[in-house]
Tab-separated table of C-alpha atoms in Angstrom:
chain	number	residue	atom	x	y	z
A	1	UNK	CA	99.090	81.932	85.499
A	2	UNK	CA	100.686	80.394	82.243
A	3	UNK	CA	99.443	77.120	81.269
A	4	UNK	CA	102.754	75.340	80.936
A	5	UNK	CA	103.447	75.775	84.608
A	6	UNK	CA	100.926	72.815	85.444
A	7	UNK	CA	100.064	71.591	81.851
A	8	UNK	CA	102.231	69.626	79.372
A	9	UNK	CA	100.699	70.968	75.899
A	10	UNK	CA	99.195	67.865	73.165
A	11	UNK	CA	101.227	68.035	70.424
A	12	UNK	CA	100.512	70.417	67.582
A	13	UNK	CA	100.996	67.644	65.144
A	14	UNK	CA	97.675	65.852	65.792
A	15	UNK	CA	96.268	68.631	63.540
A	16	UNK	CA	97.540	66.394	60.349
A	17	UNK	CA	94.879	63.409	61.613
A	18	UNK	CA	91.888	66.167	61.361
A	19	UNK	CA	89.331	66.811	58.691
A	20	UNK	CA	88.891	70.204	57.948
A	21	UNK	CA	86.099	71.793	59.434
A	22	UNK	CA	85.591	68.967	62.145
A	23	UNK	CA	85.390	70.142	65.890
A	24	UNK	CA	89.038	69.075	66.636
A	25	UNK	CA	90.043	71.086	63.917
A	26	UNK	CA	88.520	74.564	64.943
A	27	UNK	CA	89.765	73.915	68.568
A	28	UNK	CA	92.490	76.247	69.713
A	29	UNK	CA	95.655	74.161	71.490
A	30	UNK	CA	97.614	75.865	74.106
A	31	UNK	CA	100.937	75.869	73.021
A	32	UNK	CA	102.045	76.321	76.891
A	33	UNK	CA	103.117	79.748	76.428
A	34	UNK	CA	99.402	81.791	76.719
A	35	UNK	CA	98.711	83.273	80.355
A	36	UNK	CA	94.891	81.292	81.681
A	37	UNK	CA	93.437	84.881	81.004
A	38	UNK	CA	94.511	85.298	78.074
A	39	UNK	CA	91.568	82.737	77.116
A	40	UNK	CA	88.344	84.334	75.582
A	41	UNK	CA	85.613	84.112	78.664
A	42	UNK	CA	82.858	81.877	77.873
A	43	UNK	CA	85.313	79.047	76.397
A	44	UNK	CA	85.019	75.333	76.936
A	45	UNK	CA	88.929	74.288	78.370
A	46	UNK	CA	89.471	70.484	78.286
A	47	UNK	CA	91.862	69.315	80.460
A	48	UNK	CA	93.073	65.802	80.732
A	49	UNK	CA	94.575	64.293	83.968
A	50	UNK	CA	96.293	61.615	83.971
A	51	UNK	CA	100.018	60.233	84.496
A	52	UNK	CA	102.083	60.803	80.888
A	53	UNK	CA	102.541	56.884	80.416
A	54	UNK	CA	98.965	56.589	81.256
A	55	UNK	CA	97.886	59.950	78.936
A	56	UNK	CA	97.766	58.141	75.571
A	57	UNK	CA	94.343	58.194	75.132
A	58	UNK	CA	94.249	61.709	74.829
A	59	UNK	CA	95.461	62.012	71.456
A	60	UNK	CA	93.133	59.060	70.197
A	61	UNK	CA	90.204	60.830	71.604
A	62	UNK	CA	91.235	64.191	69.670
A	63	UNK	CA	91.836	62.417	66.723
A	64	UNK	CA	88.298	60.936	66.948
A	65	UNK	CA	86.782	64.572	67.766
A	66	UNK	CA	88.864	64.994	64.121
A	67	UNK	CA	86.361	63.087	62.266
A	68	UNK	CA	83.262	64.808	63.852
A	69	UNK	CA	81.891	67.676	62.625
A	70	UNK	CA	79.907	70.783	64.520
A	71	UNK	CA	75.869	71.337	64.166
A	72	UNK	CA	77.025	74.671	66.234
A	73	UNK	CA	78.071	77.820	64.663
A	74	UNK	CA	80.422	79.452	67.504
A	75	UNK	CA	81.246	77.866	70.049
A	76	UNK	CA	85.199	78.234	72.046
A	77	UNK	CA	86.952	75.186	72.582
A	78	UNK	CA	90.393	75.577	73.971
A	79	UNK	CA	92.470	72.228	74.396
A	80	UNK	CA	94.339	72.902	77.633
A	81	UNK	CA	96.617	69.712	77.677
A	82	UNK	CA	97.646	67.290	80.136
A	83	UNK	CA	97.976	68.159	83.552
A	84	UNK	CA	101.404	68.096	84.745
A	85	UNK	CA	101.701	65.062	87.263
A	86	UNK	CA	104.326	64.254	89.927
A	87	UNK	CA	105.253	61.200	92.471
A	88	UNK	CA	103.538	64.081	95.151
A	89	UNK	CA	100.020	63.815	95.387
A	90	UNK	CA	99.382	66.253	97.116
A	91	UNK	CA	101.388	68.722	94.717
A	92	UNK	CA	99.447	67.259	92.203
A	93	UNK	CA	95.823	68.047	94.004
A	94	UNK	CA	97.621	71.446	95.082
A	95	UNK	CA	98.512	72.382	91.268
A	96	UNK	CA	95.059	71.358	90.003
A	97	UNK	CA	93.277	73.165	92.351
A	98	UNK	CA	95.111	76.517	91.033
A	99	UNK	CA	94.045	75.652	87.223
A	100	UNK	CA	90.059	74.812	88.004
A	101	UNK	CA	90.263	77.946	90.495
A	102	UNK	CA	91.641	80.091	87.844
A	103	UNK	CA	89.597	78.611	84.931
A	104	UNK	CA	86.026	78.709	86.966
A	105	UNK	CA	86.807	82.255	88.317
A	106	UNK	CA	88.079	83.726	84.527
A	107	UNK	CA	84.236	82.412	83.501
A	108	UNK	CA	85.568	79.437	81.921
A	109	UNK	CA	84.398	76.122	81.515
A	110	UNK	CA	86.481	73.511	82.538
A	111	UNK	CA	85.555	70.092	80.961
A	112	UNK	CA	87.951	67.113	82.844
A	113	UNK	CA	89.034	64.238	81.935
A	114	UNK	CA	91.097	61.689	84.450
A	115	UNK	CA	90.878	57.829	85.784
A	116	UNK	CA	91.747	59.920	89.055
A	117	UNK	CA	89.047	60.309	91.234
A	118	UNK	CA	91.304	62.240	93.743
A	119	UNK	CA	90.502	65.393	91.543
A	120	UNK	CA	86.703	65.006	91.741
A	121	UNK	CA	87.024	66.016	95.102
A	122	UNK	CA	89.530	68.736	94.617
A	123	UNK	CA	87.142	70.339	92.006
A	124	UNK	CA	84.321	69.989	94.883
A	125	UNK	CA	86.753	71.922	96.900
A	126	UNK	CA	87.309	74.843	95.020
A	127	UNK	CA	83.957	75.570	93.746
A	128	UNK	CA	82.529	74.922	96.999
A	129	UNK	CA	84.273	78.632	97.689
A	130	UNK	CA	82.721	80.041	94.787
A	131	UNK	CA	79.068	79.172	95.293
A	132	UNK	CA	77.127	76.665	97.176
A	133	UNK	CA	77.174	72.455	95.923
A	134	UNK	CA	74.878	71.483	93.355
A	135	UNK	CA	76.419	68.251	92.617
A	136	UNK	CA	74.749	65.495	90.175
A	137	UNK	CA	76.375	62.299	89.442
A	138	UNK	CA	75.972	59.411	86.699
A	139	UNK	CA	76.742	56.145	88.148
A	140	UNK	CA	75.859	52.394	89.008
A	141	UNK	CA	75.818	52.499	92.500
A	142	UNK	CA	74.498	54.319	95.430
A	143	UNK	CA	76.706	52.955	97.677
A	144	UNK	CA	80.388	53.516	99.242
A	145	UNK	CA	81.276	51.059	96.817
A	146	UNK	CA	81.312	50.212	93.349
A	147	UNK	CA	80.011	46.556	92.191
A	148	UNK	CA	83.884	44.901	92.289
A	149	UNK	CA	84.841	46.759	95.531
A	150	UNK	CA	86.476	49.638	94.333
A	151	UNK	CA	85.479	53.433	95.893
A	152	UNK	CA	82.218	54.969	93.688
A	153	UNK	CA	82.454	58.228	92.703
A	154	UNK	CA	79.387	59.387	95.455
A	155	UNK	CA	81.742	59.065	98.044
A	156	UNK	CA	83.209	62.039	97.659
A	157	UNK	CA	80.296	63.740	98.994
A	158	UNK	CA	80.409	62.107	102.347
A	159	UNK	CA	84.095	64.258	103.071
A	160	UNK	CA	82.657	67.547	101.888
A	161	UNK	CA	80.627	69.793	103.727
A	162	UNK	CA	77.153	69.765	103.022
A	163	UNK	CA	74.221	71.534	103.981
A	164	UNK	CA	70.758	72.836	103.433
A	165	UNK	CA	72.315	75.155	100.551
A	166	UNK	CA	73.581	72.266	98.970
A	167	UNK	CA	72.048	69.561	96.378
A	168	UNK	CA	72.829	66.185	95.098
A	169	UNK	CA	71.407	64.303	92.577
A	170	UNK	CA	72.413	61.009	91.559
A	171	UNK	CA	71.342	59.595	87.906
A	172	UNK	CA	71.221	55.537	86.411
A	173	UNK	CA	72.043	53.631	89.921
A	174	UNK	CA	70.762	50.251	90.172
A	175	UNK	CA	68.431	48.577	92.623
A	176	UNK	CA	70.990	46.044	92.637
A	177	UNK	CA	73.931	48.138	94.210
A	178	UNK	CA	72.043	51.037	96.258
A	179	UNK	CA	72.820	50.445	99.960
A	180	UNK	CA	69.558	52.258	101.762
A	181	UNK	CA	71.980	53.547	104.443
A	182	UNK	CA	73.997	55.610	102.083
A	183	UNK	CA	72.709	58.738	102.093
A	184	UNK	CA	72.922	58.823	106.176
A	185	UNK	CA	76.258	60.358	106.397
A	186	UNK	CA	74.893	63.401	103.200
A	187	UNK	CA	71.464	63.828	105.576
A	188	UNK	CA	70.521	67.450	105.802
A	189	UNK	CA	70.808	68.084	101.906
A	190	UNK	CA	68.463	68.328	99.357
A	191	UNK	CA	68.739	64.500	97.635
A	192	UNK	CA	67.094	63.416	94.369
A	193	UNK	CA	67.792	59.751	92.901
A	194	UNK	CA	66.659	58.684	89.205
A	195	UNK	CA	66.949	54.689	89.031
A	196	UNK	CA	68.102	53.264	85.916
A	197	UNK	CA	64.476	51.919	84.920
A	198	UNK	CA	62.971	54.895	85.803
A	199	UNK	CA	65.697	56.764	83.594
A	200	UNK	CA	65.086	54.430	80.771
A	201	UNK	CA	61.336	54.594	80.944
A	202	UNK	CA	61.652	58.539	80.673
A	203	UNK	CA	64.816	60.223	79.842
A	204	UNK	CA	63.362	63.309	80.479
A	205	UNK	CA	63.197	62.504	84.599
A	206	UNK	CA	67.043	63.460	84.577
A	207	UNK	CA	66.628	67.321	82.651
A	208	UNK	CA	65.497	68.881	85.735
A	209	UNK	CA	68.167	67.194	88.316
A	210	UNK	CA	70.993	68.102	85.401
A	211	UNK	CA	69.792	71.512	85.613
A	212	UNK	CA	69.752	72.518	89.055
A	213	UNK	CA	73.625	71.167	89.015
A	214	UNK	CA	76.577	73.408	89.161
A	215	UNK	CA	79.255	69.917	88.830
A	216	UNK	CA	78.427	66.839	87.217
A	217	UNK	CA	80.651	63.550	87.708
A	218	UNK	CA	80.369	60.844	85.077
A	219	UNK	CA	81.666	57.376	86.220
A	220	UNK	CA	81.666	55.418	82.758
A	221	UNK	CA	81.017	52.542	84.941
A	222	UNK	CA	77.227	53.834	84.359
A	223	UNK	CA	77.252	52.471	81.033
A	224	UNK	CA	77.091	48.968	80.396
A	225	UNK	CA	79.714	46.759	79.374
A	226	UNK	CA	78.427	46.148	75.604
A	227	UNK	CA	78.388	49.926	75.181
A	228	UNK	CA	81.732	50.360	76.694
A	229	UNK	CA	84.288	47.676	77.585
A	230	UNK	CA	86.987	50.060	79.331
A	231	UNK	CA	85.377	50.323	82.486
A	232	UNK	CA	87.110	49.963	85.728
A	233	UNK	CA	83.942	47.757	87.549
A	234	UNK	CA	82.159	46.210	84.222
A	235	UNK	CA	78.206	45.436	84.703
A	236	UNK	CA	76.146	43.552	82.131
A	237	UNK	CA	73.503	46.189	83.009
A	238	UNK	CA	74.093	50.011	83.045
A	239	UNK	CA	73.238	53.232	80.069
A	240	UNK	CA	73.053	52.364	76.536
A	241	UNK	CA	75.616	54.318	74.243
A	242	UNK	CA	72.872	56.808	73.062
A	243	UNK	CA	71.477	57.216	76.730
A	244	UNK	CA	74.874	58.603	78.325
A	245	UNK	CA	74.907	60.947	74.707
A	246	UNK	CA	71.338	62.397	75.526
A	247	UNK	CA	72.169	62.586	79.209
A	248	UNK	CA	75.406	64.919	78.149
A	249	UNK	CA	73.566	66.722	75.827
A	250	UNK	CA	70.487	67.758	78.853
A	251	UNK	CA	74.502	68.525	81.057
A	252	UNK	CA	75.632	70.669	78.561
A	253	UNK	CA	72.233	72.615	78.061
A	254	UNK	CA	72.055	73.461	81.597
A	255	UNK	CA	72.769	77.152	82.321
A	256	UNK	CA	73.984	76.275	85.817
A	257	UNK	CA	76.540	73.602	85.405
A	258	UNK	CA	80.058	75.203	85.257
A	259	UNK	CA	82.361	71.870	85.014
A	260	UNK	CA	82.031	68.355	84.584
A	261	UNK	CA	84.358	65.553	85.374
A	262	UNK	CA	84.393	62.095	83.298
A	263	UNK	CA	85.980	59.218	85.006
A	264	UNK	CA	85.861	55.249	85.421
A	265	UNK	CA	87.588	53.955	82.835
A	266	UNK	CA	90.584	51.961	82.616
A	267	UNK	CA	93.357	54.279	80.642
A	268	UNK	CA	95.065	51.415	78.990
A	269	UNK	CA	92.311	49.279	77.958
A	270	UNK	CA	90.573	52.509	76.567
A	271	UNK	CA	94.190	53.280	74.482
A	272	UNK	CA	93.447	50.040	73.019
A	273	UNK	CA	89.457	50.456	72.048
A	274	UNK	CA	88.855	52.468	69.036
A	275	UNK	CA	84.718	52.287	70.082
A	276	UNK	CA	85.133	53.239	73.798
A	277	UNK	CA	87.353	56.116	72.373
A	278	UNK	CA	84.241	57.130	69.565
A	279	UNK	CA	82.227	57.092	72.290
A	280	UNK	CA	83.987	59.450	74.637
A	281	UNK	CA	84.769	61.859	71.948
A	282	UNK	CA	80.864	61.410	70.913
A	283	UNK	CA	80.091	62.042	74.405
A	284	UNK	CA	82.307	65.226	74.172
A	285	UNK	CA	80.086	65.870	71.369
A	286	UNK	CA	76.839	66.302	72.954
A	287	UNK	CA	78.170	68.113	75.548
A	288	UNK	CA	79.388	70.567	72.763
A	289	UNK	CA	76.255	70.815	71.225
A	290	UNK	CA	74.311	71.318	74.488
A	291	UNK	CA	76.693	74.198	75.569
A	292	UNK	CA	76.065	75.857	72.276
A	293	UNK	CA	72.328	75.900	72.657
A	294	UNK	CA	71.610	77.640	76.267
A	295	UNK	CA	69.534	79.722	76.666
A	296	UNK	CA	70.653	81.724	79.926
A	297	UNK	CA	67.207	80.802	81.690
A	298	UNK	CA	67.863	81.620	85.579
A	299	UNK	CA	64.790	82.317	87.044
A	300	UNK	CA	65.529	85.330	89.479
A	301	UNK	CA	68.748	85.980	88.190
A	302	UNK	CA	68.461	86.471	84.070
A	303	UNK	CA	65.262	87.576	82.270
A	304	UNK	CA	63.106	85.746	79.696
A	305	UNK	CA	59.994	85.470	78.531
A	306	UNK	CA	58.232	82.819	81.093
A	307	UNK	CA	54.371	82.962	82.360
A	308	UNK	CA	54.335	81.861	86.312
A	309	UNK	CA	51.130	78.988	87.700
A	310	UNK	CA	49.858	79.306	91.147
A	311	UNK	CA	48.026	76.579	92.439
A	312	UNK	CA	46.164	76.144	95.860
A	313	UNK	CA	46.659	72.880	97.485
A	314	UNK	CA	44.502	71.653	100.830
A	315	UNK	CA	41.821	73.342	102.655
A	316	UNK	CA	42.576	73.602	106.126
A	317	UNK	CA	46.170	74.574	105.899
A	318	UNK	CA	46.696	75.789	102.236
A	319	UNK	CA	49.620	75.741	100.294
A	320	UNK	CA	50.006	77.976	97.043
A	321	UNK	CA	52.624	76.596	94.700
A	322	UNK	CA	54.149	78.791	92.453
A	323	UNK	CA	55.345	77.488	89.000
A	324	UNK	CA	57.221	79.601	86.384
A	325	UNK	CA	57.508	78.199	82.427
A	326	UNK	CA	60.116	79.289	79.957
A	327	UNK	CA	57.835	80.443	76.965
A	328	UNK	CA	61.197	79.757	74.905
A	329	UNK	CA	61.936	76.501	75.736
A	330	UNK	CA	58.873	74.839	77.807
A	331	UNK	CA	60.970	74.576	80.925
A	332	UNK	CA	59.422	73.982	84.605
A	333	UNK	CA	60.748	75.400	87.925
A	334	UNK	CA	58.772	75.551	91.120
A	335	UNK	CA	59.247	78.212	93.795
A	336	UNK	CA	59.888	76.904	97.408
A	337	UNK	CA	59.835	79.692	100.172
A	338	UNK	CA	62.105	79.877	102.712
A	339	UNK	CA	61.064	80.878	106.569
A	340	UNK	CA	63.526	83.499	106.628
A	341	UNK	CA	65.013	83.913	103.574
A	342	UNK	CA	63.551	84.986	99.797
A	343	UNK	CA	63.216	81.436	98.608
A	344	UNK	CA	64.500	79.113	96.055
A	345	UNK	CA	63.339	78.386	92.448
A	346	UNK	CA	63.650	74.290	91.659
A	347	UNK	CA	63.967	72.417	88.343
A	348	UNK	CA	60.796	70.491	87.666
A	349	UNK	CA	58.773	68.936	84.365
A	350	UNK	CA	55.751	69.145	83.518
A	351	UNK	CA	54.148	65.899	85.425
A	352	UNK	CA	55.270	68.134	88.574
A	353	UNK	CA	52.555	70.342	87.371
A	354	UNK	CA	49.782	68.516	86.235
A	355	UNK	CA	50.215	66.834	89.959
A	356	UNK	CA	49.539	69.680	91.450
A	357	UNK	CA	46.847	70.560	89.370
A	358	UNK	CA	45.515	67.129	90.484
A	359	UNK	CA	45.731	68.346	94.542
A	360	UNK	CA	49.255	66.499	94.778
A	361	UNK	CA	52.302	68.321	96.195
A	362	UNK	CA	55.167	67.331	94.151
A	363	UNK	CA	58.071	65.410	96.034
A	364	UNK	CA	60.360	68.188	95.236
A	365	UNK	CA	58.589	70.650	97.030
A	366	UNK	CA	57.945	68.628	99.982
A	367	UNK	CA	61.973	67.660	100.091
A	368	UNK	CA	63.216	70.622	99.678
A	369	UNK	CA	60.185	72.620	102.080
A	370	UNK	CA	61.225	70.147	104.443
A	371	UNK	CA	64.476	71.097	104.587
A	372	UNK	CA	64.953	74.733	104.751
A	373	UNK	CA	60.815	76.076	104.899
């Protein structure tokens, strides 16, 4: 597949606005002409996705990643381009669904930008035949809807096919806008939920749900208007500027997460923001510097050093939990068995521990046993 079939190539010229040395500037642009596999595996691919007149942001964003400079050594960024965009929707879902299908299955990482939330669900599509859905998303609103009435980002999930293989986690709602009744249509699936004021209490509560996730969806609508004014459904409440950074940074540090998808922003009020535009490109940032730092801890697939916990719970009927910690990184998983299968290692923390220690089963084991013990 060569890139110029379904991407128009950023111009070569924004390498005048960079600084030497600055992450912009050590990115590799497709000039259009390179075959997808031509593209070292391992590489970070940004793609942006949105109509040319509505694609200017782009460039500003670049140019902002031009003034930033790497605390990585190597690390692959390849600058894809814009995606190539028709009056035909569904040519336009069709042709994306080749690029994220080619990038995921060349072991690339596709990082995508769009105000289209039409490919959210096309990138569902395709890696839902390459592995089972871990999905996480960052937004406002557990509900169909987002606070003015437009469609959140969640509902996606509701059209896809989910089961007891599958996962979603949803990170900053809002008491405010989380409809109880949501999660009926997802029921069957292994469901997590970190509130806003839980989040801000403890960052740390979203690591584990950001590490169990093979997609991520970022509705910028998350973070609140103050911190970013180009949102498509602006709430006086939401993330701080630094909170959505840390949360990109635990996203890009996870060693399951293969692509993420930033949305919920207006294109041409964000052409017009300088900050919004810092903050996207500083958002970019973290997820740079996250990638760079994995470790490759997959417990039961990789090897590391780790030391494994069992606990007995109960007397009559008991329950041994099985805990596993990275001795490189002080990372938590719990083992949950499965009746007929070999069973499934869970993202945790350490207060999942020390529960158990305390004769309390921790809520992800009794979700997830629940569901597929």
């Amino acid at each position: 597949m060569i890139v110029a079939d379904h991407l128009i190539p950023l111009a070569d010229s924004l390498r005048s606005q960079f600084e030497k040395g600055s992450v912009a500037d050590k990115a590799y642009f497709c000039n259009g002409n390179e075959p997808i596999e031509s593209i070292p595996a391992g590489s970070i691919t940004l793609i942006f996705a949105d109509q040319a007149a509505n694609n200017k942001y782009a460039s500003e964003v670049l140019a902002s990643l031009g003034r930033m400079f790497p605390s990585w050594g190597e690390l692959k960024l390849v600058v894809l381009g814009s995606l190539i965009i028709s009056d035909n929707s569904c040519y336009n879902n069709s042709s994306f669904a080749e690029v994220v299908e080619k990038l995921l299955k060349s072991g690339l990482y596709p990082i995508v930008i769009s105000s289209e939330q039409a490919y959210a669900k096309v990138l569902c599509e395709v890696y839902s035949k390459i592995s089972p859905l871990q999905l996480s998303f960052i937004s406002p609103a557990l509900s169909n809807c987002l606070p003015n009435g437009l469609p959140n980002i969640i509902g996606i999930a509701k059209d896809l096919q989910m089961g007891k293989s599958n996962s979603i986690a949803t990170i900053a709602t809002q008491a405010y806008y989380t409809n109880s009744t949501c999660d009926t249509s997802i029921k069957g699936t292994y469901n997590q939920c970190v509130r806003l004021g839980a989040l801000r209490a403890s960052m740390q509560l979203a690591e584990p749900l950001l590490r169990d996730s093979n997609l991520l969806f970022i509705d910028l609508n998350a973070v609140r208007h103050s911190d970013f004014a180009s949102t498509t459904s602006p709430t006086p409440n939401g993330l701080y500027a630094e909170e959505i950074c840390r949360l990109m940074r635990y996203a890009g540090y996870s060693d399951n997460l293969k692509s993420m998808f930033i949305c919920g922003f207006d294109t041409a009020m964000l052409t017009k923001n300088e900050v919004d535009i810092t903050l996207l490109a500083q958002m970019l940032w973290h997820t740079l510097e996250g990638l760079s730092s994995r470790k490759n801890e997959l417990p039961g697939l990789t090897s590391f050093s780790s030391k494994e916990f069992y606990i007995d719970i109960g007397e009559q009927d008991p329950v041994t939990l099985n805990f596993l910690q990275s001795q490189n990184t002080g990372r938590w998983w719990l083992y949950v068995p499965m009746s007929n299968e070999s069973g499934r290692w869970v993202a945790c923390d350490a207060e999942d521990y020390e529960r158990a220690k305390h004769h309390e089963l921790p809520y992800r084991w009794i979700s997830l046993y629940n569901l597929i013990g």
